[in-house]
Short mmCIF file of C-alpha atoms in Angstrom, two decimals:
data_model
loop_
_atom_site.label_atom_id
_atom_site.label_comp_id
_atom_site.label_asym_id
_atom_site.label_seq_id
_atom_site.Cartn_x
_atom_site.Cartn_y
_atom_site.Cartn_z
CA UNK J 415 130.72 73.39 130.83
CA UNK J 416 131.54 71.40 127.69
CA UNK J 417 133.39 72.83 124.69
CA UNK J 418 130.09 72.83 122.78
CA UNK J 419 128.28 74.76 125.52
CA UNK J 420 131.12 77.31 125.65
CA UNK J 421 130.51 78.16 122.00
CA UNK J 422 126.82 79.03 122.49
CA UNK J 423 126.40 82.66 123.52
CA UNK J 424 123.64 85.27 123.60
CA UNK J 425 123.60 87.98 120.95
CA UNK J 426 124.57 90.62 123.53
CA UNK J 427 127.52 88.51 124.71
CA UNK J 428 128.70 88.06 121.13
CA UNK J 429 128.47 91.80 120.51
CA UNK J 430 131.12 92.32 123.22
CA UNK J 431 133.21 89.32 122.11
CA UNK J 432 133.14 90.50 118.49
CA UNK J 433 134.27 94.01 119.47
CA UNK J 434 137.18 92.58 121.49
CA UNK J 435 138.27 90.24 118.69
CA UNK J 436 138.10 93.00 116.08
CA UNK J 437 140.26 95.09 118.39
CA UNK J 438 142.83 92.29 118.20
CA UNK J 439 142.77 92.49 114.41
CA UNK J 440 140.59 89.44 113.86
CA UNK J 441 138.21 89.33 110.89
CA UNK J 442 134.67 88.33 111.89
CA UNK J 443 132.35 86.35 109.60
CA UNK J 444 128.63 85.98 110.37
CA UNK J 445 126.34 83.32 108.90
CA UNK J 446 122.61 83.20 109.56
CA UNK J 447 119.80 80.74 108.86
CA UNK J 448 117.34 78.21 110.25
CA UNK J 449 119.61 75.14 109.94
CA UNK J 450 116.66 72.89 110.71
CA UNK J 451 118.19 69.76 109.21
CA UNK J 452 121.98 70.08 109.16
CA UNK J 453 123.28 68.62 105.88
CA UNK J 454 126.37 68.62 103.64
CA UNK J 455 125.21 71.79 101.89
CA UNK J 456 125.28 73.64 105.23
CA UNK J 457 128.72 72.25 106.10
CA UNK J 458 130.24 73.37 102.80
CA UNK J 459 128.55 76.77 103.17
CA UNK J 460 130.10 77.23 106.62
CA UNK J 461 133.51 75.98 105.44
CA UNK J 462 133.57 78.51 102.60
CA UNK J 463 132.34 81.29 104.87
CA UNK J 464 135.16 80.60 107.37
CA UNK J 465 137.70 81.06 104.55
CA UNK J 466 136.74 84.75 104.38
CA UNK J 467 137.88 85.52 107.93
CA UNK J 468 139.33 84.35 111.22
CA UNK J 469 136.27 83.90 113.44
CA UNK J 470 133.00 82.30 112.31
CA UNK J 471 129.83 83.22 114.19
CA UNK J 472 126.58 81.47 113.26
CA UNK J 473 123.19 82.84 114.28
CA UNK J 474 120.06 80.73 113.91
CA UNK J 475 116.40 81.65 113.69
CA UNK J 476 114.55 80.91 116.96
CA UNK J 477 111.63 78.49 116.95
CA UNK J 478 108.99 81.23 117.29
CA UNK J 479 110.06 82.92 114.04
CA UNK J 480 110.44 79.82 111.86
CA UNK J 481 107.67 80.05 109.26
CA UNK J 482 108.79 77.29 106.93
CA UNK J 483 105.58 75.30 106.96
CA UNK J 484 103.72 72.72 109.04
CA UNK J 485 105.52 71.20 112.04
CA UNK J 486 108.58 73.35 111.55
CA UNK J 487 111.13 73.56 112.91
CA UNK J 488 111.66 69.80 113.04
CA UNK J 489 114.39 70.38 115.66
CA UNK J 490 114.20 72.89 118.50
CA UNK J 491 116.45 75.93 118.64
CA UNK J 492 118.51 74.35 121.44
CA UNK J 493 119.19 71.20 119.42
CA UNK J 494 119.98 73.21 116.30
CA UNK J 495 122.42 75.37 118.28
CA UNK J 496 124.14 72.28 119.72
CA UNK J 497 124.48 70.75 116.25
CA UNK J 498 126.11 73.89 114.86
CA UNK J 499 128.38 74.29 117.89
CA UNK J 500 129.63 70.72 117.47
CA UNK J 501 131.17 71.60 114.09
CA UNK J 502 134.88 72.36 114.12
CA UNK J 503 134.63 75.39 111.82
CA UNK J 504 132.20 77.31 114.06
CA UNK J 505 133.73 79.51 116.75
CA UNK J 506 130.49 80.82 118.25
CA UNK J 507 126.77 80.10 117.87
CA UNK J 508 123.84 82.25 118.95
CA UNK J 509 120.07 81.90 118.89
CA UNK J 510 118.79 85.05 117.25
CA UNK J 511 116.15 87.14 119.02
CA UNK J 512 114.39 88.59 115.95
CA UNK J 513 112.80 87.31 112.72
CA UNK J 514 115.78 88.44 110.59
CA UNK J 515 119.50 89.03 111.06
CA UNK J 516 119.09 92.82 110.86
CA UNK J 517 119.47 93.62 114.57
CA UNK J 518 122.13 90.95 115.02
CA UNK J 519 124.19 92.48 112.21
CA UNK J 520 123.99 95.88 113.90
CA UNK J 521 125.03 94.47 117.28
CA UNK J 522 127.79 92.04 116.24
CA UNK J 523 129.02 94.23 113.35
CA UNK J 524 130.88 91.51 111.43
CA UNK J 525 133.38 92.26 108.68
CA UNK J 526 131.74 89.68 106.42
CA UNK J 527 128.12 88.54 106.15
CA UNK J 528 128.05 85.24 104.24
CA UNK J 529 124.96 83.79 102.56
CA UNK J 530 124.47 80.77 100.35
CA UNK J 531 124.42 80.88 96.57
CA UNK J 532 120.62 80.53 96.50
CA UNK J 533 120.31 84.07 97.95
CA UNK J 534 122.34 85.78 95.21
CA UNK J 535 119.29 87.22 93.47
CA UNK J 536 118.61 89.92 96.07
CA UNK J 537 116.00 91.68 93.92
CA UNK J 538 114.15 88.45 93.17
CA UNK J 539 114.03 87.19 96.75
CA UNK J 540 110.26 87.09 97.31
CA UNK J 541 110.16 85.01 100.49
CA UNK J 542 113.17 86.16 102.51
CA UNK J 543 114.53 89.45 103.75
CA UNK J 544 118.01 89.34 102.23
CA UNK J 545 117.40 92.72 100.57
CA UNK J 546 116.87 94.41 103.95
CA UNK J 547 119.87 92.59 105.41
CA UNK J 548 122.01 93.67 102.43
CA UNK J 549 121.14 97.30 103.18
CA UNK J 550 122.22 96.86 106.82
CA UNK J 551 125.50 95.24 105.71
CA UNK J 552 126.27 98.44 103.78
CA UNK J 553 125.14 100.55 106.73
CA UNK J 554 127.68 98.94 109.11
CA UNK J 555 130.48 98.95 106.55
CA UNK J 556 130.65 95.17 106.16
CA UNK J 557 130.83 93.05 103.01
CA UNK J 558 128.13 90.69 101.74
CA UNK J 559 129.58 87.54 100.16
CA UNK J 560 127.89 84.52 98.62
CA UNK J 561 129.31 81.04 98.87
CA UNK J 562 129.11 78.81 95.82
CA UNK J 563 128.69 75.06 96.10
CA UNK J 564 126.04 72.36 96.01
CA UNK J 565 122.68 73.52 97.33
CA UNK J 566 120.33 71.29 99.28
CA UNK J 567 117.01 72.29 100.79
CA UNK J 568 116.29 71.34 104.40
CA UNK J 569 112.60 71.78 103.60
CA UNK J 570 112.82 69.35 100.70
CA UNK J 571 114.68 66.77 102.79
CA UNK J 572 112.24 67.13 105.68
CA UNK J 573 109.25 66.88 103.33
CA UNK J 574 110.71 63.70 101.80
CA UNK J 575 112.01 61.89 104.86
CA UNK J 576 110.69 63.47 108.08
CA UNK J 577 107.20 64.62 107.14
CA UNK J 578 104.34 64.12 109.60
CA UNK J 579 101.81 64.51 106.81
CA UNK J 580 99.12 61.91 106.35
CA UNK J 581 99.37 59.62 103.34
CA UNK J 582 96.47 61.54 101.85
CA UNK J 583 98.33 64.86 102.15
CA UNK J 584 101.59 63.44 100.77
CA UNK J 585 99.74 62.03 97.77
CA UNK J 586 97.83 65.29 97.30
CA UNK J 587 101.04 67.36 97.33
CA UNK J 588 102.70 65.02 94.83
CA UNK J 589 99.80 65.56 92.45
CA UNK J 590 99.63 69.29 93.20
CA UNK J 591 103.31 69.75 92.30
CA UNK J 592 102.68 68.21 88.88
CA UNK J 593 99.86 70.66 88.17
CA UNK J 594 101.41 73.93 89.36
CA UNK J 595 104.85 75.52 89.43
CA UNK J 596 105.98 77.19 92.65
CA UNK J 597 106.64 80.54 90.96
CA UNK J 598 103.18 80.39 89.41
CA UNK J 599 101.59 79.91 92.84
CA UNK J 600 103.61 82.73 94.43
CA UNK J 601 102.72 84.99 91.51
CA UNK J 602 99.02 84.50 92.27
CA UNK J 603 99.57 85.89 95.77
CA UNK J 604 101.35 88.91 94.27
CA UNK J 605 98.42 89.46 91.90
CA UNK J 606 96.07 89.95 94.85
CA UNK J 607 97.66 93.39 95.22
CA UNK J 608 95.57 94.54 92.25
CA UNK J 609 92.33 94.03 94.21
CA UNK J 610 90.24 96.81 95.75
CA UNK J 611 88.35 95.28 98.66
CA UNK J 612 85.53 96.48 100.91
CA UNK J 613 85.05 94.63 104.21
CA UNK J 614 81.65 94.93 105.93
CA UNK J 615 80.84 93.34 109.26
CA UNK J 616 80.75 93.23 113.03
CA UNK J 617 83.59 94.70 115.06
CA UNK J 618 84.45 92.27 117.84
CA UNK J 619 87.05 92.67 120.56
CA UNK J 620 88.39 89.36 121.88
CA UNK J 621 89.58 89.64 125.47
CA UNK J 622 91.56 86.75 126.94
CA UNK J 623 91.70 86.52 130.73
CA UNK J 624 94.55 84.10 131.49
CA UNK J 625 94.24 82.32 134.84
CA UNK J 626 95.42 79.26 136.74
CA UNK J 627 92.89 76.82 138.14
CA UNK J 628 92.74 76.74 141.94
CA UNK J 629 90.06 74.06 142.12
CA UNK J 630 86.46 73.90 143.26
CA UNK J 631 85.23 76.76 145.39
CA UNK J 632 84.67 75.68 149.01
CA UNK J 633 81.21 77.30 149.16
CA UNK J 634 79.81 76.96 145.65
CA UNK J 635 79.88 74.30 142.89
CA UNK J 636 82.10 76.46 140.68
CA UNK J 637 85.70 76.45 139.45
CA UNK J 638 87.93 79.02 141.16
CA UNK J 639 90.65 80.69 139.05
CA UNK J 640 93.63 82.85 139.94
CA UNK J 641 94.24 85.77 137.59
CA UNK J 642 97.57 85.79 135.72
CA UNK J 643 97.28 88.25 132.83
CA UNK J 644 94.99 89.47 130.10
CA UNK J 645 95.19 90.38 126.42
CA UNK J 646 92.82 92.06 124.00
CA UNK J 647 92.73 91.40 120.26
CA UNK J 648 90.97 93.06 117.32
CA UNK J 649 88.63 90.38 116.00
CA UNK J 650 85.62 90.00 113.75
CA UNK J 651 85.61 92.30 110.73
CA UNK J 652 88.73 94.04 112.09
CA UNK J 653 90.74 90.81 111.87
CA UNK J 654 89.45 90.06 108.38
CA UNK J 655 90.31 93.57 107.17
CA UNK J 656 93.83 93.19 108.61
CA UNK J 657 94.33 89.86 106.82
CA UNK J 658 93.09 91.31 103.53
CA UNK J 659 95.26 94.43 103.85
CA UNK J 660 98.41 92.27 103.78
CA UNK J 661 97.53 91.20 100.23
CA UNK J 662 95.12 93.62 98.52
CA UNK J 663 96.09 97.03 97.16
CA UNK J 664 93.20 98.99 98.68
CA UNK J 665 91.03 98.06 101.67
CA UNK J 666 88.04 99.91 103.13
CA UNK J 667 86.19 98.84 106.28
CA UNK J 668 82.53 99.50 107.18
CA UNK J 669 81.67 98.55 110.74
CA UNK J 670 79.89 99.57 113.92
CA UNK J 671 81.26 100.66 117.30
CA UNK J 672 79.36 101.23 120.52
CA UNK J 673 78.42 104.62 121.87
CA UNK J 674 79.90 103.63 125.24
CA UNK J 675 82.92 101.47 126.04
CA UNK J 676 83.88 102.29 122.46
CA UNK J 677 87.60 101.33 122.47
CA UNK J 678 88.09 103.33 119.28
CA UNK J 679 91.68 104.36 120.03
CA UNK J 680 92.67 100.72 120.61
CA UNK J 681 90.84 99.61 117.46
CA UNK J 682 92.44 102.21 115.20
CA UNK J 683 95.86 101.37 116.65
CA UNK J 684 95.37 97.69 115.79
CA UNK J 685 94.22 98.30 112.21
CA UNK J 686 96.67 98.03 109.33
CA UNK J 687 97.60 101.56 108.21
CA UNK J 688 96.43 100.71 104.68
CA UNK J 689 92.81 100.28 105.82
CA UNK J 690 90.37 103.19 105.43
CA UNK J 691 87.81 102.69 108.24
CA UNK J 692 84.23 104.01 108.36
CA UNK J 693 82.83 103.48 111.85
CA UNK J 694 79.16 104.02 112.65
CA UNK J 695 77.77 104.27 116.17
CA UNK J 696 75.25 101.94 117.80
CA UNK J 697 73.31 104.18 120.22
CA UNK J 698 73.38 103.29 123.90
CA UNK J 699 75.49 100.19 123.31
CA UNK J 700 79.04 99.01 123.98
CA UNK J 701 81.40 97.87 121.26
CA UNK J 702 81.00 94.08 121.10
CA UNK J 703 83.48 92.35 123.40
CA UNK J 704 83.83 88.62 123.96
CA UNK J 705 85.64 87.87 127.20
CA UNK J 706 87.15 84.39 127.39
CA UNK J 707 88.66 82.86 130.51
CA UNK J 708 91.68 80.73 129.63
CA UNK J 709 93.52 78.12 131.68
CA UNK J 710 97.11 79.35 131.57
CA UNK J 711 98.60 75.84 131.60
CA UNK J 712 96.62 74.11 128.85
CA UNK J 713 95.35 77.27 127.10
CA UNK J 714 91.91 75.65 127.18
CA UNK J 715 88.94 78.01 127.29
CA UNK J 716 86.93 77.69 130.49
CA UNK J 717 84.11 80.18 129.94
CA UNK J 718 83.03 83.00 127.65
CA UNK J 719 81.02 86.16 128.32
CA UNK J 720 79.46 88.30 125.57
CA UNK J 721 79.27 92.04 126.24
CA UNK J 722 76.98 93.38 123.52
CA UNK J 723 73.57 94.71 122.56
CA UNK J 724 72.10 92.66 119.74
CA UNK J 725 68.79 94.50 119.58
CA UNK J 726 67.79 95.60 116.05
CA UNK J 727 69.46 98.82 114.91
CA UNK J 728 67.28 101.93 115.04
CA UNK J 729 65.75 102.52 111.58
CA UNK J 730 67.49 105.89 111.32
CA UNK J 731 70.92 104.36 111.89
CA UNK J 732 70.17 101.45 109.55
CA UNK J 733 69.09 103.83 106.77
CA UNK J 734 72.17 106.04 107.15
CA UNK J 735 74.47 103.01 107.12
CA UNK J 736 72.87 101.58 103.97
CA UNK J 737 72.98 104.95 102.19
CA UNK J 738 76.69 105.33 102.92
CA UNK J 739 77.37 101.75 101.91
CA UNK J 740 75.49 102.08 98.61
CA UNK J 741 77.73 104.99 97.60
CA UNK J 742 80.81 102.77 97.92
CA UNK J 743 79.73 99.40 96.51
CA UNK J 744 80.59 99.92 92.86
CA UNK J 745 84.09 101.18 93.61
CA UNK J 746 85.43 97.76 94.62
CA UNK J 747 86.33 94.49 92.95
CA UNK J 748 85.32 92.47 95.99
CA UNK J 749 83.00 92.99 98.96
CA UNK J 750 83.70 90.67 101.89
CA UNK J 751 80.89 90.36 104.44
CA UNK J 752 81.92 89.15 107.89
CA UNK J 753 78.46 88.41 109.26
CA UNK J 754 78.73 87.31 112.89
CA UNK J 755 75.00 87.80 113.46
CA UNK J 756 75.35 90.55 116.06
CA UNK J 757 73.32 93.31 114.42
CA UNK J 758 75.21 95.38 111.87
CA UNK J 759 74.07 93.25 108.90
CA UNK J 760 70.37 94.16 108.82
CA UNK J 761 67.76 92.78 106.38
CA UNK J 762 67.91 96.01 104.35
CA UNK J 763 71.71 95.75 104.14
CA UNK J 764 71.45 92.10 103.06
CA UNK J 765 69.14 93.15 100.22
CA UNK J 766 71.50 95.96 99.20
CA UNK J 767 74.61 93.77 99.28
CA UNK J 768 72.97 90.92 97.37
CA UNK J 769 71.71 93.18 94.59
CA UNK J 770 74.41 95.77 93.98
CA UNK J 771 77.80 94.19 94.72
CA UNK J 772 80.21 93.38 91.85
CA UNK J 773 81.52 90.27 93.65
CA UNK J 774 80.05 89.31 97.02
CA UNK J 775 81.83 86.93 99.42
CA UNK J 776 79.99 86.03 102.63
CA UNK J 777 80.61 84.10 105.81
CA UNK J 778 77.64 83.80 108.18
CA UNK J 779 79.01 82.58 111.47
CA UNK J 780 76.97 80.43 113.81
CA UNK J 781 77.98 81.19 117.40
CA UNK J 782 76.52 81.16 120.90
CA UNK J 783 75.43 84.77 120.47
CA UNK J 784 73.08 84.14 117.55
CA UNK J 785 71.84 80.64 118.51
CA UNK J 786 71.54 79.35 114.96
CA UNK J 787 69.45 82.22 113.59
CA UNK J 788 72.29 83.54 111.42
CA UNK J 789 72.47 81.32 108.33
CA UNK J 790 73.57 81.96 104.75
CA UNK J 791 70.02 81.49 103.40
CA UNK J 792 69.03 85.01 104.45
CA UNK J 793 71.04 86.27 101.45
CA UNK J 794 69.15 86.11 98.12
CA UNK J 795 72.43 85.85 96.20
CA UNK J 796 76.17 85.57 96.89
CA UNK J 797 79.08 84.92 94.54
CA UNK J 798 81.20 83.02 97.06
CA UNK J 799 80.58 81.70 100.52
CA UNK J 800 82.73 79.88 103.04
CA UNK J 801 80.99 78.04 105.87
CA UNK J 802 82.07 75.61 108.55
CA UNK J 803 80.40 72.20 108.38
CA UNK J 804 77.99 72.94 111.24
CA UNK J 805 76.99 76.23 109.59
CA UNK J 806 76.16 74.46 106.34
CA UNK J 807 74.16 71.82 108.22
CA UNK J 808 72.22 74.51 110.08
CA UNK J 809 71.24 76.10 106.77
CA UNK J 810 70.04 72.78 105.32
CA UNK J 811 68.59 71.48 108.62
CA UNK J 812 70.45 68.24 107.91
CA UNK J 813 72.67 66.70 110.57
CA UNK J 814 73.65 63.43 108.91
CA UNK J 815 73.81 63.60 105.10
CA UNK J 816 77.03 63.71 103.11
CA UNK J 817 78.32 67.26 102.68
CA UNK J 818 78.56 67.20 98.90
CA UNK J 819 74.82 67.33 98.09
CA UNK J 820 74.29 69.90 100.86
CA UNK J 821 76.99 72.18 99.46
CA UNK J 822 75.55 71.86 95.96
CA UNK J 823 72.00 72.50 97.19
CA UNK J 824 72.90 75.70 99.03
CA UNK J 825 75.17 76.85 96.22
CA UNK J 826 72.40 76.43 93.66
CA UNK J 827 69.88 78.23 95.87
CA UNK J 828 72.17 81.26 96.16
CA UNK J 829 73.36 81.27 92.55
CA UNK J 830 77.02 81.09 93.57
CA UNK J 831 80.07 81.12 91.36
CA UNK J 832 81.88 79.08 94.04
CA UNK J 833 80.93 77.57 97.40
CA UNK J 834 83.18 76.22 100.14
CA UNK J 835 82.73 74.21 103.34
CA UNK J 836 85.48 73.74 105.91
CA UNK J 837 85.78 70.50 107.87
CA UNK J 838 88.44 71.29 110.48
CA UNK J 839 91.31 68.79 110.43
CA UNK J 840 89.75 67.09 107.39
CA UNK J 841 90.35 70.12 105.17
CA UNK J 842 87.77 71.78 102.93
CA UNK J 843 85.50 70.99 99.99
CA UNK J 844 84.52 73.31 97.13
CA UNK J 845 81.94 73.28 94.35
CA UNK J 846 81.08 75.51 91.43
CA UNK J 847 78.27 75.04 88.89
CA UNK J 848 80.53 74.37 85.90
CA UNK J 849 83.09 71.89 87.22
CA UNK J 850 83.51 69.02 89.62
CA UNK J 851 83.39 68.91 93.39
CA UNK J 852 86.94 69.37 94.79
CA UNK J 853 88.36 68.41 98.18
CA UNK J 854 91.59 69.86 99.59
CA UNK J 855 93.11 68.18 102.70
CA UNK J 856 94.30 70.28 105.62
CA UNK J 857 97.91 70.92 106.57
CA UNK J 858 99.34 69.67 109.84
CA UNK J 859 99.85 72.49 112.33
CA UNK J 860 100.78 72.95 115.95
CA UNK J 861 97.44 74.27 117.20
CA UNK J 862 97.77 77.11 119.70
CA UNK J 863 94.32 78.66 119.30
CA UNK J 864 91.56 78.00 116.76
CA UNK J 865 89.88 81.37 117.30
CA UNK J 866 90.22 83.43 114.12
CA UNK J 867 91.46 80.58 111.92
CA UNK J 868 88.22 80.49 109.94
CA UNK J 869 88.41 84.25 109.42
CA UNK J 870 91.94 83.96 108.00
CA UNK J 871 90.90 81.12 105.70
CA UNK J 872 87.83 83.07 104.52
CA UNK J 873 89.80 86.28 103.92
CA UNK J 874 92.40 84.70 101.64
CA UNK J 875 90.06 82.28 99.86
CA UNK J 876 87.61 85.11 99.10
CA UNK J 877 90.33 87.07 97.30
CA UNK J 878 91.43 83.97 95.40
CA UNK J 879 87.82 83.24 94.39
CA UNK J 880 87.28 86.81 93.21
CA UNK J 881 90.37 86.49 90.98
CA UNK J 882 88.71 83.53 89.27
CA UNK J 883 91.32 81.01 90.38
CA UNK J 884 90.55 77.31 90.09
CA UNK J 885 88.65 76.04 93.12
CA UNK J 886 91.55 73.77 94.09
CA UNK J 887 93.78 76.85 94.42
CA UNK J 888 91.10 78.70 96.40
CA UNK J 889 91.01 75.82 98.88
CA UNK J 890 94.80 75.48 98.92
CA UNK J 891 95.38 79.16 99.72
CA UNK J 892 92.61 79.12 102.32
CA UNK J 893 94.01 76.04 104.06
CA UNK J 894 97.50 77.56 104.19
CA UNK J 895 96.10 80.72 105.80
CA UNK J 896 94.14 78.63 108.31
CA UNK J 897 97.20 76.50 109.15
CA UNK J 898 99.19 79.66 109.91
CA UNK J 899 96.35 81.19 111.94
CA UNK J 900 95.93 78.29 114.38
CA UNK J 901 99.54 78.86 115.48
CA UNK J 902 98.64 82.38 116.70
CA UNK J 903 96.97 83.19 120.01
CA UNK J 904 93.71 85.01 119.28
CA UNK J 905 94.19 87.60 116.56
CA UNK J 906 97.54 88.70 117.96
CA UNK J 907 98.82 89.19 114.41
CA UNK J 908 97.38 88.92 110.94
CA UNK J 909 98.42 86.49 108.20
CA UNK J 910 100.96 88.18 105.90
CA UNK J 911 101.85 87.52 102.29
CA UNK J 912 105.46 86.74 103.15
CA UNK J 913 104.43 84.14 105.74
CA UNK J 914 102.16 82.54 103.13
CA UNK J 915 104.96 82.54 100.55
CA UNK J 916 107.43 80.94 102.95
CA UNK J 917 104.93 78.30 104.04
CA UNK J 918 104.01 77.43 100.46
CA UNK J 919 107.64 77.41 99.32
CA UNK J 920 108.66 75.04 102.11
CA UNK J 921 105.65 72.80 101.56
CA UNK J 922 106.07 72.45 97.80
CA UNK J 923 109.86 71.91 97.76
#
């Protein structure tokens, strides 16, 4: 084992080592960060930190918790640990096991917790968790110190010299930085907290059956799979409500569950505690479940099964649902309709929503379960819509024309304030009746799973549109949410404000 390898320990190992060293009268200093691109600012920070004690321990954020923007970290946790361990001033290095240093502080119990000068404003730290860490430092009887020297940003250096962005994106970001200040952008996310939002739509449970491919069956022309594991996620309107609840001040959900195979306990457990749910019952039906079979090696989807009843709702249920909904409509700034075309959004509800909603944002999804019958044109009026390219083309029955005239045509027909079409890796385009057509390129991301990315984009862009933000900002916020969502398997977790703030901060540095 080399001298560098000897320095790299697990958190639990360092907890024991720290206790032994403190018993010998040694003063322990802990530093923590991402250290994605080791630079002179880091070296001076570590040098100054070491001056406060005898032993310097450095913990670094693991790859899975680095939310600094597209294609981050640039260097894996192993390489970052080796780089830190190669420095003479470090005595030990550990790869943290949590998103923050909170648990590590409690286990290692240093005498000094050292942070850089840029973290001094604990109260004003909108993107980090230094405030929580400062509380834990007090809890364990340690001292929080701030080093003071030149400050460089790894994110800025990576954006300037190591970016994987396209030329189009680099040019776009250069122009974007001249139009908007970072604090101004982050303040817009904070302002979303003033919104009262109602989410209406289909509850969908996404079940992932993970399996390994065995090959062709010996008796039938089918692929044989070996079961490995399974997961279930709260999708559809549930996922959208969870995204919205991380930003808006008040969130109410109107949706439908099945009379059998209801899964209500699971659903309520997965909902953000801020959400006030109103669940109606579809008689004689299961809660909608989409079961996907996933190749465990490539994470490619092999097959999908829909478990649902998409027959029209009984008139009695439809009437009761609309009556309850009508009582709530005027109490919200924004009504988001997650219309997956599986039955809850009836013609009578469409009429109600289009006529009595203060600000109506709609996504009509085209999927295998509605075979192209669920298009935005069934709504007489919407204020904002977000559609994927194929959904817009279905509405216009136009497979080949440029998207711009199609977006304008549909927007004019619906009397929109703002319309949006997403184009996958090409980004999104937006149009409103009083200004020019705007295109916002997409951010590079390590794609894990595209399921739910459109829902995240729609959720955030709908709130931005309701606030009256410029269409460029609506597309920008939506694309950031989508870039974060494709890095998540299914709807395993929702997009949070802090993750958005960190991503935007790193991208615009």
